[in-house]
Amino acid sequence: MTIFNFDAFVNYLFNSFLLGGVGVTIGLTVAAVIGGLCLGMIIALMRMSGKPLLAFPARFYIWFFRGTPLLIQLVVIYAGLPLFGVKLSVLQSALLGLILNEASYMAEIVRTGFLAVPKGQTEAGWSLNLSRRTIFWRVTLPQAFRLMVPPLGNSINGLLKATSLASVISVEEIMRRSDLLMQEQFQVLEVYAAATIYYLILTSLWDLVQARLERRFGRSVNATTASTTSLSFLRR
Amino acid sequence: MTNSTVPAVKLAGVMKRFGNFAALSDVNLDIAAGEKVVICGPSGSGKSTLIRCINHIEQHDGGEISVNGIRLDRSAASVAKVRSVTGMVFQNFNLFPHMTVLENCTLAPRSTLKLSRAKAEAQAMELLSKVRIGDQARKYPGQLSGGQQQRAAIARSLCMQPKIMLFDEPTSALDPEMVKEVLETMKALAGEGMTMICVTHEMGFAREVADRVVFMDRGSIMEQGRPDAFFSNPHTDRARQFLSQIIH
């Protein structure tokens, strides 16, 4: 065996089977972000509602899903739910697990964002006779969202890589397909180096999206707030 | 309900507590339509709480508050009615920082009054010009000076065509050189017959504009009267002490 077969590495880099896994990873991430954000928003609003009947289940949810490993959650959903008559496909199980898990983190990010919007903003809305709905959608949410972008970016970056755990229940994303290719020729380093490159490309692309989002929602704020993504060093 | 015999604001036995602290105890105050009232008093005396109860930003715990004949009975409908005739200007402006000045001024007319965009913008531009910041309409609040921001906030309130304007220490957060421009705007508004209730320490403004000065201490109205009488001959020791501290 040679030390590192560069040609094999390049072959894996352009391997269509592995590229297909990239699509699955992106799909899982995007779906989990959207689902997690929606569910997380609801849980955050429940927790901030001031009504114990809503706040307590929200706290419990966050405590449970942030307090247990995603790996266990995925396995329990895939192997455990059928015992209760709920049979989900591998992909459905992975998606459900990722959404449930991500929502617990998103809920805390959403909550932090809303808490950081000054009370005077809501009071101004009241004084202008705005409806509760308008105050939420037009006044507090946009301001909270600007504050949520950097931590959300962090969470989404983590999620991109956490999708690799779905390989354990045999979802064919980047990691699982790397495993399968590796077992053909046992070129461990070459395959995983290719997978590494894919993950780096994906997280870098996300960094660019995040920087755009920060600029878009920070328009009104003085240009003193520097971009916080890890790629910002490239623009200097 | 717009006939002149209905007081603009009527407070009867109003109470407000924050935990064990009585912020307002048995406050009685009638303000006529068109009247300009300045409320002053030491910090923590309940001035801001009083003015914030009028448009239900704070909920009073006892007594009765009527605004333009509408009794605040905690129902959403009464709160909305009262807020539709009152405007409020805050110490810290509370402009919406993510919207341009023009958007700040058109949000409520468009979403609450269902004005068309064109109408709302025309009205906003007119009022922004009136407070002399028409040229700042497309800027964000963060790009304006404090005085400009407060004038924008006044214009934003006026866009909802209130009958009563509530000012909660409108110049306290401003640099000294910007106080004048805001006070000038308020004087112009007073000249148009607007009912104004103003918590302020600007005694010059009180002398010039107010019909009545209300002095508060420890959650109660200690005394009230015409500004010249109040400033030259306060009845209570507390008022004398207060005036000696703020007039240099």
Short mmCIF file of C-alpha atoms in Angstrom, two decimals:
data_model
loop_
_atom_site.label_atom_id
_atom_site.label_comp_id
_atom_site.label_asym_id
_atom_site.label_seq_id
_atom_site.Cartn_x
_atom_site.Cartn_y
_atom_site.Cartn_z
CA MET A 1 0.00 0.00 0.00
CA THR A 2 1.31 3.45 -0.87
CA ILE A 3 1.21 6.32 1.59
CA PHE A 4 -1.39 8.46 -0.19
CA ASN A 5 -2.71 7.66 -3.64
CA PHE A 6 -3.31 11.12 -5.07
CA ASP A 7 -4.92 9.83 -8.27
CA ALA A 8 -7.39 7.81 -6.23
CA PHE A 9 -8.17 10.90 -4.19
CA VAL A 10 -8.88 12.94 -7.34
CA ASN A 11 -11.03 10.10 -8.65
CA TYR A 12 -13.08 10.07 -5.47
CA LEU A 13 -13.38 13.85 -5.64
CA PHE A 14 -15.20 13.56 -8.96
CA ASN A 15 -16.97 10.31 -8.16
CA SER A 16 -20.63 10.65 -9.15
CA PHE A 17 -21.76 8.30 -6.37
CA LEU A 18 -20.10 10.54 -3.77
CA LEU A 19 -21.44 13.67 -5.48
CA GLY A 20 -24.92 12.20 -5.14
CA GLY A 21 -24.27 12.01 -1.41
CA VAL A 22 -23.51 15.73 -1.41
CA GLY A 23 -27.01 16.32 -2.76
CA VAL A 24 -28.49 14.23 0.05
CA THR A 25 -26.44 16.12 2.66
CA ILE A 26 -27.62 19.47 1.27
CA GLY A 27 -31.21 18.26 1.15
CA LEU A 28 -31.10 17.00 4.75
CA THR A 29 -29.53 20.25 5.94
CA VAL A 30 -31.94 22.57 4.13
CA ALA A 31 -34.99 20.59 5.27
CA ALA A 32 -33.73 20.42 8.85
CA VAL A 33 -32.99 24.16 8.91
CA ILE A 34 -36.45 25.06 7.63
CA GLY A 35 -38.24 22.54 9.85
CA GLY A 36 -36.03 23.30 12.84
CA LEU A 37 -36.49 27.03 12.50
CA CYS A 38 -40.29 26.78 12.24
CA LEU A 39 -40.57 24.37 15.16
CA GLY A 40 -37.92 26.29 17.11
CA MET A 41 -39.84 29.54 16.61
CA ILE A 42 -43.00 27.96 18.00
CA ILE A 43 -41.14 26.53 20.98
CA ALA A 44 -39.43 29.86 21.66
CA LEU A 45 -42.76 31.71 21.54
CA MET A 46 -44.25 29.11 23.90
CA ARG A 47 -41.36 29.58 26.30
CA MET A 48 -41.65 33.38 26.18
CA SER A 49 -45.45 33.36 26.45
CA GLY A 50 -45.43 33.74 30.23
CA LYS A 51 -48.09 31.03 30.44
CA PRO A 52 -46.82 28.03 32.45
CA LEU A 53 -48.99 25.63 30.47
CA LEU A 54 -47.07 26.57 27.32
CA ALA A 55 -43.73 27.49 28.83
CA PHE A 56 -43.17 24.29 30.76
CA PRO A 57 -43.49 21.86 27.81
CA ALA A 58 -41.19 24.16 25.84
CA ARG A 59 -38.56 24.10 28.58
CA PHE A 60 -38.88 20.35 28.85
CA TYR A 61 -38.47 19.93 25.11
CA ILE A 62 -35.33 22.07 25.01
CA TRP A 63 -33.92 20.34 28.07
CA PHE A 64 -34.50 16.90 26.57
CA PHE A 65 -33.32 17.41 23.00
CA ARG A 66 -30.29 19.48 23.90
CA GLY A 67 -29.45 17.09 26.69
CA THR A 68 -29.22 13.88 24.68
CA PRO A 69 -26.94 12.96 21.76
CA LEU A 70 -28.37 13.33 18.26
CA LEU A 71 -26.94 9.88 17.51
CA ILE A 72 -29.18 8.29 20.15
CA GLN A 73 -32.17 10.33 19.01
CA LEU A 74 -31.73 9.11 15.44
CA VAL A 75 -31.38 5.47 16.44
CA VAL A 76 -34.35 5.62 18.80
CA ILE A 77 -36.55 7.22 16.14
CA TYR A 78 -35.48 4.68 13.52
CA ALA A 79 -35.50 1.56 15.66
CA GLY A 80 -37.82 2.56 18.49
CA LEU A 81 -40.82 4.18 16.81
CA PRO A 82 -41.84 1.00 14.93
CA LEU A 83 -42.53 -0.54 18.37
CA PHE A 84 -45.32 2.03 18.68
CA GLY A 85 -46.62 1.26 15.23
CA VAL A 86 -44.95 4.24 13.56
CA LYS A 87 -42.87 3.06 10.68
CA LEU A 88 -40.73 5.67 8.98
CA SER A 89 -38.31 5.27 6.10
CA VAL A 90 -34.63 5.79 6.78
CA LEU A 91 -34.76 9.25 5.24
CA GLN A 92 -37.92 10.23 7.14
CA SER A 93 -36.36 9.07 10.41
CA ALA A 94 -33.19 11.06 9.79
CA LEU A 95 -35.17 14.15 8.85
CA LEU A 96 -37.43 13.89 11.88
CA GLY A 97 -34.46 13.42 14.21
CA LEU A 98 -32.51 16.31 12.73
CA ILE A 99 -35.53 18.65 12.84
CA LEU A 100 -36.45 17.73 16.43
CA ASN A 101 -32.85 18.16 17.55
CA GLU A 102 -32.16 21.35 15.62
CA ALA A 103 -35.40 22.94 16.85
CA SER A 104 -34.17 22.81 20.44
CA TYR A 105 -31.09 24.87 19.54
CA MET A 106 -33.01 27.18 17.21
CA ALA A 107 -35.58 27.84 19.96
CA GLU A 108 -32.89 29.22 22.25
CA ILE A 109 -31.38 31.30 19.46
CA VAL A 110 -34.80 32.74 18.58
CA ARG A 111 -35.51 33.47 22.24
CA THR A 112 -32.19 35.26 22.71
CA GLY A 113 -32.89 37.37 19.62
CA PHE A 114 -36.29 38.48 20.88
CA LEU A 115 -35.03 39.21 24.38
CA ALA A 116 -32.41 41.54 22.90
CA VAL A 117 -34.98 43.78 21.18
CA PRO A 118 -35.61 46.73 23.51
CA LYS A 119 -39.01 46.90 25.20
CA GLY A 120 -39.43 50.45 23.89
CA GLN A 121 -39.89 49.06 20.39
CA THR A 122 -43.02 47.18 21.41
CA GLU A 123 -44.23 50.19 23.40
CA ALA A 124 -43.82 52.42 20.36
CA GLY A 125 -45.87 49.89 18.41
CA TRP A 126 -48.59 49.99 21.05
CA SER A 127 -48.61 53.78 21.11
CA LEU A 128 -49.12 53.78 17.32
CA ASN A 129 -52.08 51.42 17.75
CA LEU A 130 -50.38 48.66 15.77
CA SER A 131 -51.94 45.23 16.13
CA ARG A 132 -50.04 42.54 18.05
CA ARG A 133 -49.52 40.75 14.77
CA THR A 134 -48.02 43.79 13.07
CA ILE A 135 -45.75 44.47 16.03
CA PHE A 136 -44.49 40.88 15.86
CA TRP A 137 -43.98 40.61 12.10
CA ARG A 138 -42.88 44.14 11.27
CA VAL A 139 -41.21 45.47 14.42
CA THR A 140 -39.76 42.81 16.70
CA LEU A 141 -39.13 39.86 14.38
CA PRO A 142 -36.93 41.72 11.84
CA GLN A 143 -34.85 43.19 14.64
CA ALA A 144 -34.61 39.88 16.46
CA PHE A 145 -33.67 38.14 13.21
CA ARG A 146 -30.69 40.41 12.65
CA LEU A 147 -29.38 39.39 16.06
CA MET A 148 -30.13 35.74 15.36
CA VAL A 149 -28.14 35.46 12.13
CA PRO A 150 -24.64 34.92 13.61
CA PRO A 151 -25.69 32.22 16.12
CA LEU A 152 -28.00 30.67 13.53
CA GLY A 153 -25.06 30.53 11.16
CA ASN A 154 -23.07 28.70 13.78
CA SER A 155 -25.89 26.24 14.33
CA ILE A 156 -26.42 25.62 10.62
CA ASN A 157 -22.69 25.04 10.16
CA GLY A 158 -22.89 22.44 12.91
CA LEU A 159 -25.97 20.91 11.36
CA LEU A 160 -24.24 20.49 7.98
CA LYS A 161 -21.72 18.22 9.65
CA ALA A 162 -24.18 16.62 12.05
CA THR A 163 -26.06 15.18 9.06
CA SER A 164 -23.15 12.73 8.85
CA LEU A 165 -24.63 10.99 11.90
CA ALA A 166 -27.55 9.93 9.72
CA SER A 167 -25.10 7.52 8.08
CA VAL A 168 -25.51 5.34 11.17
CA ILE A 169 -29.09 4.55 10.18
CA SER A 170 -27.85 4.10 6.58
CA VAL A 171 -28.95 7.37 4.99
CA GLU A 172 -26.75 7.67 1.93
CA GLU A 173 -25.29 11.11 2.45
CA ILE A 174 -21.60 12.01 2.06
CA MET A 175 -20.39 10.02 5.06
CA ARG A 176 -22.32 6.83 4.32
CA ARG A 177 -21.27 6.83 0.67
CA SER A 178 -17.66 7.44 1.70
CA ASP A 179 -17.91 4.40 3.95
CA LEU A 180 -19.33 2.31 1.12
CA LEU A 181 -16.57 3.42 -1.29
CA MET A 182 -13.94 2.87 1.34
CA GLN A 183 -15.02 -0.75 1.77
CA GLU A 184 -14.41 -1.44 -1.91
CA GLN A 185 -10.68 -0.68 -1.97
CA PHE A 186 -9.85 0.32 1.59
CA GLN A 187 -8.36 3.61 0.46
CA VAL A 188 -9.41 5.13 3.75
CA LEU A 189 -7.51 8.42 3.63
CA GLU A 190 -8.24 9.05 -0.05
CA VAL A 191 -11.99 8.67 0.35
CA TYR A 192 -12.27 10.65 3.55
CA ALA A 193 -10.01 13.39 2.16
CA ALA A 194 -12.50 13.78 -0.68
CA ALA A 195 -15.37 13.85 1.83
CA THR A 196 -13.47 16.45 3.84
CA ILE A 197 -13.17 18.66 0.76
CA TYR A 198 -16.91 18.37 0.16
CA TYR A 199 -17.75 19.37 3.72
CA LEU A 200 -15.35 22.32 3.52
CA ILE A 201 -16.93 23.49 0.26
CA LEU A 202 -20.40 23.25 1.78
CA THR A 203 -19.52 25.10 4.99
CA SER A 204 -17.66 27.75 2.97
CA LEU A 205 -20.68 28.28 0.73
CA TRP A 206 -22.80 28.66 3.82
CA ASP A 207 -20.33 31.23 5.19
CA LEU A 208 -20.89 33.31 2.07
CA VAL A 209 -24.67 33.06 2.40
CA GLN A 210 -24.42 34.05 6.05
CA ALA A 211 -22.27 37.08 5.26
CA ARG A 212 -24.89 38.19 2.73
CA LEU A 213 -27.67 37.70 5.26
CA GLU A 214 -25.78 39.71 7.85
CA ARG A 215 -25.32 42.54 5.41
CA ARG A 216 -28.93 42.37 4.26
CA PHE A 217 -30.35 42.56 7.77
CA GLY A 218 -27.69 44.89 9.09
CA ARG A 219 -28.32 47.53 6.41
CA SER A 220 -29.78 49.98 8.85
CA VAL A 221 -27.08 49.51 11.46
CA ASN A 222 -23.93 51.55 11.17
CA ALA A 223 -21.17 49.86 9.23
CA THR A 224 -19.25 49.29 12.44
CA THR A 225 -20.50 45.74 12.88
CA ALA A 226 -17.92 43.55 11.17
CA SER A 227 -18.84 40.28 9.54
CA THR A 228 -18.23 37.41 11.88
CA THR A 229 -17.97 34.46 9.55
CA SER A 230 -14.80 32.46 9.37
CA LEU A 231 -14.23 33.34 5.72
CA SER A 232 -14.12 37.08 6.30
CA PHE A 233 -10.33 36.94 6.37
CA LEU A 234 -10.44 36.28 2.62
CA ARG A 235 -11.94 39.65 1.90
CA ARG A 236 -9.29 41.71 3.60
CA MET B 1 -68.06 62.37 21.43
CA THR B 2 -66.01 65.30 20.25
CA ASN B 3 -67.98 68.06 21.89
CA SER B 4 -65.94 70.35 24.04
CA THR B 5 -67.54 69.38 27.33
CA VAL B 6 -65.98 65.93 27.24
CA PRO B 7 -62.54 66.19 28.86
CA ALA B 8 -59.64 65.03 26.72
CA VAL B 9 -58.36 63.04 29.66
CA LYS B 10 -60.06 62.28 32.95
CA LEU B 11 -58.28 60.43 35.75
CA ALA B 12 -60.26 59.56 38.87
CA GLY B 13 -58.63 57.88 41.84
CA VAL B 14 -56.01 56.18 39.66
CA MET B 15 -53.75 53.69 41.42
CA LYS B 16 -50.72 51.85 40.09
CA ARG B 17 -48.43 49.50 41.96
CA PHE B 18 -45.16 47.88 40.95
CA GLY B 19 -44.94 45.04 43.45
CA ASN B 20 -45.03 46.72 46.84
CA PHE B 21 -44.20 50.15 45.44
CA ALA B 22 -47.14 52.51 44.93
CA ALA B 23 -46.20 54.33 41.74
CA LEU B 24 -49.51 56.21 41.64
CA SER B 25 -51.87 56.64 44.56
CA ASP B 26 -55.27 58.24 44.09
CA VAL B 27 -54.44 60.51 41.16
CA ASN B 28 -57.25 62.79 40.01
CA LEU B 29 -56.76 64.96 36.95
CA ASP B 30 -59.02 66.48 34.31
CA ILE B 31 -57.52 67.84 31.14
CA ALA B 32 -59.65 69.80 28.70
CA ALA B 33 -59.45 69.45 24.93
CA GLY B 34 -56.78 71.78 23.60
CA GLU B 35 -55.14 72.20 26.98
CA LYS B 36 -51.36 72.01 27.37
CA VAL B 37 -50.29 70.45 30.63
CA VAL B 38 -46.74 70.06 31.84
CA ILE B 39 -46.13 67.41 34.49
CA CYS B 40 -43.00 67.79 36.57
CA GLY B 41 -41.58 66.38 39.74
CA PRO B 42 -38.54 64.57 41.11
CA SER B 43 -37.40 61.30 39.61
CA GLY B 44 -39.54 58.39 40.77
CA SER B 45 -42.52 60.65 41.47
CA GLY B 46 -44.79 58.78 39.03
CA LYS B 47 -44.87 61.30 36.16
CA SER B 48 -43.94 58.79 33.49
CA THR B 49 -46.16 56.11 34.97
CA LEU B 50 -49.08 58.54 34.90
CA ILE B 51 -48.63 59.48 31.27
CA ARG B 52 -48.05 55.82 30.28
CA CYS B 53 -51.32 54.81 31.95
CA ILE B 54 -53.23 57.24 29.74
CA ASN B 55 -52.59 55.20 26.58
CA HIS B 56 -52.49 51.91 28.47
CA ILE B 57 -48.80 51.19 28.04
CA GLU B 58 -49.00 50.64 31.77
CA GLN B 59 -52.17 49.10 33.13
CA HIS B 60 -53.63 50.98 36.08
CA ASP B 61 -54.66 48.87 39.08
CA GLY B 62 -57.48 51.03 40.38
CA GLY B 63 -59.58 54.08 39.66
CA GLU B 64 -60.85 55.19 36.27
CA ILE B 65 -59.22 56.61 33.18
CA SER B 66 -61.23 58.07 30.34
CA VAL B 67 -59.71 59.50 27.20
CA ASN B 68 -61.91 61.55 24.88
CA GLY B 69 -64.91 60.01 26.60
CA ILE B 70 -63.66 56.45 26.10
CA ARG B 71 -63.30 54.58 29.37
CA LEU B 72 -60.25 52.31 29.58
CA ASP B 73 -61.83 49.09 30.82
CA ARG B 74 -59.03 46.65 29.89
CA SER B 75 -60.96 45.40 26.88
CA ALA B 76 -58.87 45.30 23.72
CA ALA B 77 -61.49 47.44 22.01
CA SER B 78 -61.27 50.27 24.54
CA VAL B 79 -57.47 50.18 24.47
CA ALA B 80 -57.46 50.39 20.67
CA LYS B 81 -59.95 53.26 20.71
CA VAL B 82 -57.89 55.21 23.23
CA ARG B 83 -54.70 54.58 21.28
CA SER B 84 -56.37 55.74 18.09
CA VAL B 85 -56.77 59.24 19.56
CA THR B 86 -53.44 59.45 21.42
CA GLY B 87 -49.90 59.75 20.18
CA MET B 88 -46.81 59.28 22.30
CA VAL B 89 -43.26 60.56 22.10
CA PHE B 90 -40.67 58.71 24.14
CA GLN B 91 -37.50 59.78 25.86
CA ASN B 92 -35.43 57.41 23.74
CA PHE B 93 -37.37 58.10 20.52
CA ASN B 94 -38.09 54.39 19.98
CA LEU B 95 -37.96 54.76 16.23
CA PHE B 96 -37.87 51.42 14.42
CA PRO B 97 -34.16 51.18 13.54
CA HIS B 98 -34.60 48.71 10.67
CA MET B 99 -36.94 51.00 8.74
CA THR B 100 -36.27 54.29 7.02
CA VAL B 101 -37.77 57.40 8.56
CA LEU B 102 -40.46 57.34 5.88
CA GLU B 103 -41.27 53.68 6.58
CA ASN B 104 -41.45 54.50 10.28
CA CYS B 105 -44.07 57.10 9.44
CA THR B 106 -46.14 54.97 7.07
CA LEU B 107 -46.23 51.63 8.91
CA ALA B 108 -49.09 52.43 11.28
CA PRO B 109 -51.21 54.45 8.82
CA ARG B 110 -50.93 51.64 6.30
CA SER B 111 -51.41 48.66 8.61
CA THR B 112 -53.87 50.11 11.14
CA LEU B 113 -55.72 52.79 9.18
CA LYS B 114 -55.44 50.86 5.88
CA LEU B 115 -54.23 53.93 4.02
CA SER B 116 -52.84 53.32 0.55
CA ARG B 117 -49.08 53.51 0.22
CA ALA B 118 -49.31 56.68 -1.86
CA LYS B 119 -51.60 58.42 0.62
CA ALA B 120 -49.55 57.33 3.63
CA GLU B 121 -46.32 58.51 2.02
CA ALA B 122 -47.78 61.84 0.95
CA GLN B 123 -49.03 62.46 4.47
CA ALA B 124 -45.71 61.36 6.00
CA MET B 125 -43.73 63.65 3.69
CA GLU B 126 -45.97 66.55 4.58
CA LEU B 127 -45.50 66.01 8.31
CA LEU B 128 -41.77 65.34 7.97
CA SER B 129 -41.42 68.63 6.11
CA LYS B 130 -43.39 70.31 8.83
CA VAL B 131 -40.87 69.16 11.45
CA ARG B 132 -38.19 70.22 8.95
CA ILE B 133 -36.65 66.83 8.17
CA GLY B 134 -38.34 66.14 4.85
CA ASP B 135 -34.88 65.68 3.31
CA GLN B 136 -34.08 62.86 5.76
CA ALA B 137 -37.06 60.68 4.84
CA ARG B 138 -35.05 57.98 3.05
CA LYS B 139 -32.43 57.65 5.79
CA TYR B 140 -32.38 55.19 8.65
CA PRO B 141 -32.84 56.54 12.19
CA GLY B 142 -29.23 55.63 13.04
CA GLN B 143 -28.02 58.13 10.43
CA LEU B 144 -29.86 61.04 12.06
CA SER B 145 -28.90 63.25 14.99
CA GLY B 146 -30.81 62.87 18.22
CA GLY B 147 -32.82 66.00 17.61
CA GLN B 148 -33.73 64.84 14.12
CA GLN B 149 -34.69 61.42 15.44
CA GLN B 150 -37.01 62.92 18.02
CA ARG B 151 -38.63 65.15 15.41
CA ALA B 152 -39.07 62.08 13.20
CA ALA B 153 -40.73 60.34 16.15
CA ILE B 154 -43.08 63.30 16.58
CA ALA B 155 -43.95 63.19 12.88
CA ARG B 156 -44.51 59.42 13.11
CA SER B 157 -47.02 59.98 15.92
CA LEU B 158 -48.77 62.77 14.04
CA CYS B 159 -49.24 60.50 11.03
CA MET B 160 -51.90 58.68 13.07
CA GLN B 161 -53.80 61.97 13.47
CA PRO B 162 -54.04 61.89 17.26
CA LYS B 163 -56.17 64.32 19.21
CA ILE B 164 -53.95 64.13 22.26
CA MET B 165 -50.17 64.03 22.30
CA LEU B 166 -48.29 62.50 25.23
CA PHE B 167 -44.65 63.48 25.64
CA ASP B 168 -42.55 61.44 28.05
CA GLU B 169 -39.41 63.48 28.74
CA PRO B 170 -38.89 64.15 25.02
CA THR B 171 -35.69 66.14 25.43
CA SER B 172 -34.00 64.31 28.30
CA ALA B 173 -31.89 62.06 26.08
CA LEU B 174 -30.76 64.88 23.80
CA ASP B 175 -27.50 66.77 23.66
CA PRO B 176 -28.07 70.34 24.88
CA GLU B 177 -27.75 71.91 21.43
CA MET B 178 -30.57 69.73 20.11
CA VAL B 179 -33.10 70.41 22.82
CA LYS B 180 -34.17 73.69 21.23
CA GLU B 181 -35.13 72.26 17.84
CA VAL B 182 -37.37 69.67 19.48
CA LEU B 183 -38.97 72.23 21.78
CA GLU B 184 -39.61 74.51 18.78
CA THR B 185 -41.42 71.64 17.05
CA MET B 186 -43.51 71.07 20.16
CA LYS B 187 -44.34 74.76 20.43
CA ALA B 188 -45.48 74.82 16.82
CA LEU B 189 -47.73 71.85 17.57
CA ALA B 190 -49.13 73.60 20.63
CA GLY B 191 -49.91 76.61 18.47
CA GLU B 192 -52.18 74.44 16.33
CA GLY B 193 -54.45 73.62 19.24
CA MET B 194 -53.27 70.08 19.95
CA THR B 195 -54.04 68.75 23.42
CA MET B 196 -50.61 68.11 24.94
CA ILE B 197 -49.53 66.38 28.11
CA CYS B 198 -45.85 66.70 28.60
CA VAL B 199 -43.55 65.24 31.23
CA THR B 200 -40.54 67.51 31.12
CA HIS B 201 -38.01 69.43 33.16
CA GLU B 202 -37.85 72.21 30.56
CA MET B 203 -39.25 74.97 32.69
CA GLY B 204 -38.81 77.56 29.95
CA PHE B 205 -41.10 75.48 27.75
CA ALA B 206 -43.57 75.13 30.62
CA ARG B 207 -43.65 78.90 31.19
CA GLU B 208 -44.11 79.67 27.54
CA VAL B 209 -46.50 76.96 26.40
CA ALA B 210 -48.28 75.32 29.31
CA ASP B 211 -51.74 76.30 30.48
CA ARG B 212 -51.13 74.38 33.65
CA VAL B 213 -48.22 72.83 35.52
CA VAL B 214 -48.86 69.70 37.56
CA PHE B 215 -46.31 68.91 40.26
CA MET B 216 -46.05 65.31 41.40
CA ASP B 217 -44.20 63.65 44.23
CA ARG B 218 -44.32 60.06 45.51
CA GLY B 219 -47.13 59.03 43.22
CA SER B 220 -49.47 61.90 44.04
CA ILE B 221 -50.28 65.28 42.57
CA MET B 222 -48.99 67.73 45.20
CA GLU B 223 -50.11 70.91 43.54
CA GLN B 224 -51.07 72.38 40.20
CA GLY B 225 -51.64 75.79 38.74
CA ARG B 226 -50.79 78.28 36.05
CA PRO B 227 -47.08 78.23 35.27
CA ASP B 228 -46.35 81.79 36.43
CA ALA B 229 -48.12 81.17 39.74
CA PHE B 230 -46.45 77.79 40.22
CA PHE B 231 -42.94 79.00 39.48
CA SER B 232 -43.10 82.24 41.42
CA ASN B 233 -45.15 81.04 44.34
CA PRO B 234 -45.24 77.29 44.88
CA HIS B 235 -47.47 76.28 47.79
CA THR B 236 -45.78 73.12 49.00
CA ASP B 237 -42.31 72.70 50.48
CA ARG B 238 -41.66 69.83 48.15
CA ALA B 239 -42.34 71.96 45.09
CA ARG B 240 -40.16 74.77 46.45
CA GLN B 241 -37.37 72.30 47.10
CA PHE B 242 -37.78 70.75 43.64
CA LEU B 243 -37.73 74.12 41.88
CA SER B 244 -34.65 75.25 43.77
CA GLN B 245 -32.87 72.14 42.55
CA ILE B 246 -33.71 72.40 38.86
CA ILE B 247 -33.55 76.15 38.28
CA HIS B 248 -29.96 77.27 38.21
#
